[in-house]
Short mmCIF file of C-alpha atoms in Angstrom, two decimals:
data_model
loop_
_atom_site.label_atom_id
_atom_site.label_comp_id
_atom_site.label_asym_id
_atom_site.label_seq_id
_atom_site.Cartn_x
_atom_site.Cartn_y
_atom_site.Cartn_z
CA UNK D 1 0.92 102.99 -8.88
CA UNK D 2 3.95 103.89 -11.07
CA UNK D 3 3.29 107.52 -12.92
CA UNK D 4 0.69 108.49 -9.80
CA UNK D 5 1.73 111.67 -8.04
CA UNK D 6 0.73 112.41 -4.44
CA UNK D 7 -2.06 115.60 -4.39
CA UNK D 8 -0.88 118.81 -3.06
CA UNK D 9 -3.82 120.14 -0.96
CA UNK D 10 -3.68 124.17 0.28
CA UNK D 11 -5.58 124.12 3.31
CA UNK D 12 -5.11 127.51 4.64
CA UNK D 13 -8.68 128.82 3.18
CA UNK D 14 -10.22 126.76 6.04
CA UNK D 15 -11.12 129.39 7.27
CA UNK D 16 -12.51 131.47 4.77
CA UNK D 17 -16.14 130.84 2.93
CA UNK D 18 -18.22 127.89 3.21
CA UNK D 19 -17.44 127.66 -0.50
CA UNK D 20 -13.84 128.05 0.24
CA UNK D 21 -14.07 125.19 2.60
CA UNK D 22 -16.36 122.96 0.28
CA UNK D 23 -13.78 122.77 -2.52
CA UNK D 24 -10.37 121.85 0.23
CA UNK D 25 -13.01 119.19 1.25
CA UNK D 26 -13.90 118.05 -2.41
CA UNK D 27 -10.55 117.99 -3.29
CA UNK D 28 -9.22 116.15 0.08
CA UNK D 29 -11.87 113.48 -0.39
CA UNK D 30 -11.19 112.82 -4.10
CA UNK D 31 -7.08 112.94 -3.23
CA UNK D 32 -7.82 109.99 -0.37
CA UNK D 33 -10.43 108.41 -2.66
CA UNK D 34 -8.08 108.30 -6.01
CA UNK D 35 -4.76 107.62 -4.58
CA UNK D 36 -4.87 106.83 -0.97
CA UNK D 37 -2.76 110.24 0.25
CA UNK D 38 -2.50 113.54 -0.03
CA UNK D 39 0.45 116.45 0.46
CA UNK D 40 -0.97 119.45 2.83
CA UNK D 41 0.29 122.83 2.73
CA UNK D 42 -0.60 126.15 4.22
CA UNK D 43 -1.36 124.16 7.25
CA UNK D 44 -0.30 126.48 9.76
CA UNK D 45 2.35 124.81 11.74
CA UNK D 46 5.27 127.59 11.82
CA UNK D 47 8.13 126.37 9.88
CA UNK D 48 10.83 127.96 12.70
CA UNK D 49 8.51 125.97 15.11
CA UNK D 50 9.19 122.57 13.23
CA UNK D 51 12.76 123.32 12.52
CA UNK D 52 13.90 124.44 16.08
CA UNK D 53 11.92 121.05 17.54
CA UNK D 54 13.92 119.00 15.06
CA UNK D 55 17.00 120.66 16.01
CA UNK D 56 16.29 120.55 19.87
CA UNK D 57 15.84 116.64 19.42
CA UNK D 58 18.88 115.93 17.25
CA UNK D 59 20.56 117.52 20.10
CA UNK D 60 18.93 115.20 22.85
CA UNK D 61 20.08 112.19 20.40
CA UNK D 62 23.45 113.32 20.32
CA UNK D 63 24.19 113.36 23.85
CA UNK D 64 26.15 110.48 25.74
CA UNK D 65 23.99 107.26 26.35
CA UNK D 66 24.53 107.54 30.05
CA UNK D 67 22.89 111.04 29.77
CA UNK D 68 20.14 109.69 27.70
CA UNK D 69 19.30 107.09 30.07
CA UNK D 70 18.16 109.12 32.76
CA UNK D 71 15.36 109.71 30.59
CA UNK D 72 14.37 106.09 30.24
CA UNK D 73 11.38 104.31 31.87
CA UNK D 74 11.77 102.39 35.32
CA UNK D 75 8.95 100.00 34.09
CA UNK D 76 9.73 97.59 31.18
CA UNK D 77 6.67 99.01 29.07
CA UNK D 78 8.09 100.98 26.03
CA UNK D 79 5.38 103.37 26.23
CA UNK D 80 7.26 106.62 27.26
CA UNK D 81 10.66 108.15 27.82
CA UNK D 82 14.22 106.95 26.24
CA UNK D 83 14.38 103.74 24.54
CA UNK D 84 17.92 102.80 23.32
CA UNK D 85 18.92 100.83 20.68
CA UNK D 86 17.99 96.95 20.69
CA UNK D 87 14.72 98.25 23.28
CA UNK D 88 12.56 98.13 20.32
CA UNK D 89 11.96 94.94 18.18
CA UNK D 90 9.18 95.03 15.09
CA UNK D 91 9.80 90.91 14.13
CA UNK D 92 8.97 90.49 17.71
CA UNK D 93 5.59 92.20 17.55
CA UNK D 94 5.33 89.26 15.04
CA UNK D 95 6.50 86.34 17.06
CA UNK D 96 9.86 86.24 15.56
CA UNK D 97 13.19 85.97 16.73
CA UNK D 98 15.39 88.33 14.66
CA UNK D 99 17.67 90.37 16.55
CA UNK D 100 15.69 93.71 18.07
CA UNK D 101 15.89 97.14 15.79
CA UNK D 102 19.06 98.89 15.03
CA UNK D 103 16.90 102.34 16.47
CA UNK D 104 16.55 104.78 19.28
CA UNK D 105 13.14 106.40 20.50
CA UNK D 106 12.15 109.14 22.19
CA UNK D 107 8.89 108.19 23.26
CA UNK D 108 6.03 110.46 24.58
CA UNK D 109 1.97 109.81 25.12
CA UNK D 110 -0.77 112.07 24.34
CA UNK D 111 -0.97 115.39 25.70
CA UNK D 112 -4.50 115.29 26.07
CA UNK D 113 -3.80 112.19 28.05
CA UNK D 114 -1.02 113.23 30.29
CA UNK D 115 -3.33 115.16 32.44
CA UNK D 116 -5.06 112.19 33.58
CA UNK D 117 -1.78 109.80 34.63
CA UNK D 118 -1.16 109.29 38.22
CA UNK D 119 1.73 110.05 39.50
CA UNK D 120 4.96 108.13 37.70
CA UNK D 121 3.28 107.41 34.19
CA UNK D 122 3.30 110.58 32.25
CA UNK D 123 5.44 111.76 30.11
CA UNK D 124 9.43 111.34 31.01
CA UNK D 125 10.68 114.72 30.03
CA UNK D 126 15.17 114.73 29.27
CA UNK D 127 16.28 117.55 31.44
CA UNK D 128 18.68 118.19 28.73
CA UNK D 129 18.47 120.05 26.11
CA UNK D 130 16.58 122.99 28.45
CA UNK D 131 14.32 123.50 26.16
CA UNK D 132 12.76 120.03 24.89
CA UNK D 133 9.73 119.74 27.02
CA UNK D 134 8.86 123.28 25.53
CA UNK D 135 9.82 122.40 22.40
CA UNK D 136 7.91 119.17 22.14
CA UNK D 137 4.32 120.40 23.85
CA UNK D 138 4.34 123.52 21.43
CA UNK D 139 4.96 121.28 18.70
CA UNK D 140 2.73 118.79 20.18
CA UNK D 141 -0.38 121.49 20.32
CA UNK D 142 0.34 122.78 16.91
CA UNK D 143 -0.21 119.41 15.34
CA UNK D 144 -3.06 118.85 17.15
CA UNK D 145 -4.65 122.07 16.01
CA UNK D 146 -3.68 120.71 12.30
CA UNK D 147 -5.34 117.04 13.38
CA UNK D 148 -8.62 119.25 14.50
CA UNK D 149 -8.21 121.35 10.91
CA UNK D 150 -7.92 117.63 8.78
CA UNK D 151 -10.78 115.74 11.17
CA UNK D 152 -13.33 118.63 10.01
CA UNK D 153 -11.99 118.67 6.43
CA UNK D 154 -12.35 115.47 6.48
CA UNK D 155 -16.30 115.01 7.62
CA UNK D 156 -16.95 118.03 5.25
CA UNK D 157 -15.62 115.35 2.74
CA UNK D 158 -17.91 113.24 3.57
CA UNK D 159 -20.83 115.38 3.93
CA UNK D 160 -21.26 114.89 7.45
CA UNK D 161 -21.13 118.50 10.12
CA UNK D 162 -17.51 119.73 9.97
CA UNK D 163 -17.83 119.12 13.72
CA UNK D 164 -18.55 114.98 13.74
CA UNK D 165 -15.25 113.74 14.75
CA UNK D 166 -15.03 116.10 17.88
CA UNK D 167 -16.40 113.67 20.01
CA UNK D 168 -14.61 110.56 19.30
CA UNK D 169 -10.69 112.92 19.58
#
């Protein structure tokens, strides 16, 4: 696709006029039909919110590993909590035997699942920095008010209710 530029799509008319909404739908469905992705802006996700989240988990990353790995799981699953370097391995997803990633994780599930977990399986939370498990869940329920925003945008694209996807998020 050499020469093709990624669409820019201003969503923050959503919620303006039905014609307001029908052309950010037209012009989301013809950006994912013509090139396969699309740039969104005006999407409502504070900037300071996204920065200071960033910053909160650079600072978790940059703490000793012995302080990170109170925050790893007890169970071998890699489904939540601190995974350290050579935890994670892609090529063995894929039955091979190169060496695991050169990467660190910070792993948590679902919000909207966390509720559910027994005891022991939600979300491993670093005590350190103070402010991460803030940080994250107010990050974590601004993008899914964004995911709600793009799933109606998205059936609108499609000419199906702008509430379609509800039941299946």
């Amino acid at each position: 696709m050499t020469g093709t530029t990624v669409p820019v799509i201003d969503i923050a008319a959503w919620t303006g006029s039905p014609a307001q909404k029908h052309a950010i739908a037209r012009d989301f469905g013809e950006a994912l039909e013509k090139t396969g992705f699309a740039a969104i802006v005006g999407h409502g996700v504070p900037e300071p919110l996204v920065l200071e989240t960033y910053r909160t988990v650079k600072d978790f990353f940059a703490m000793p590993l012995g302080e990170k790995m109170r925050s790893a799981p007890p169970e071998p699953a890699k489904t939540r909590g601190y995974l350290a370097v050579g935890v994670e391995s892609v090529a063995a997803t894929l039955d091979d035997d190169r060496p695991a990633d050169l990467c660190e994780a910070l792993v948590f599930r679902s919000l909207l699942r966390e509720a559910g977990q027994p005891d022991g399986i939600g979300n491993i939370y670093p005590e350190q920095p103070a402010n991460l498990r803030r940080q994250v869940r107010d990050y974590f329920w601004a993008l899914q008010g964004l995911a709600a925003r793009l799933n109606q945008i998205a059936a609108v694209a499609l000419d199906l209710p702008d509430d379609y996807f509800e039941p299946y998020y």
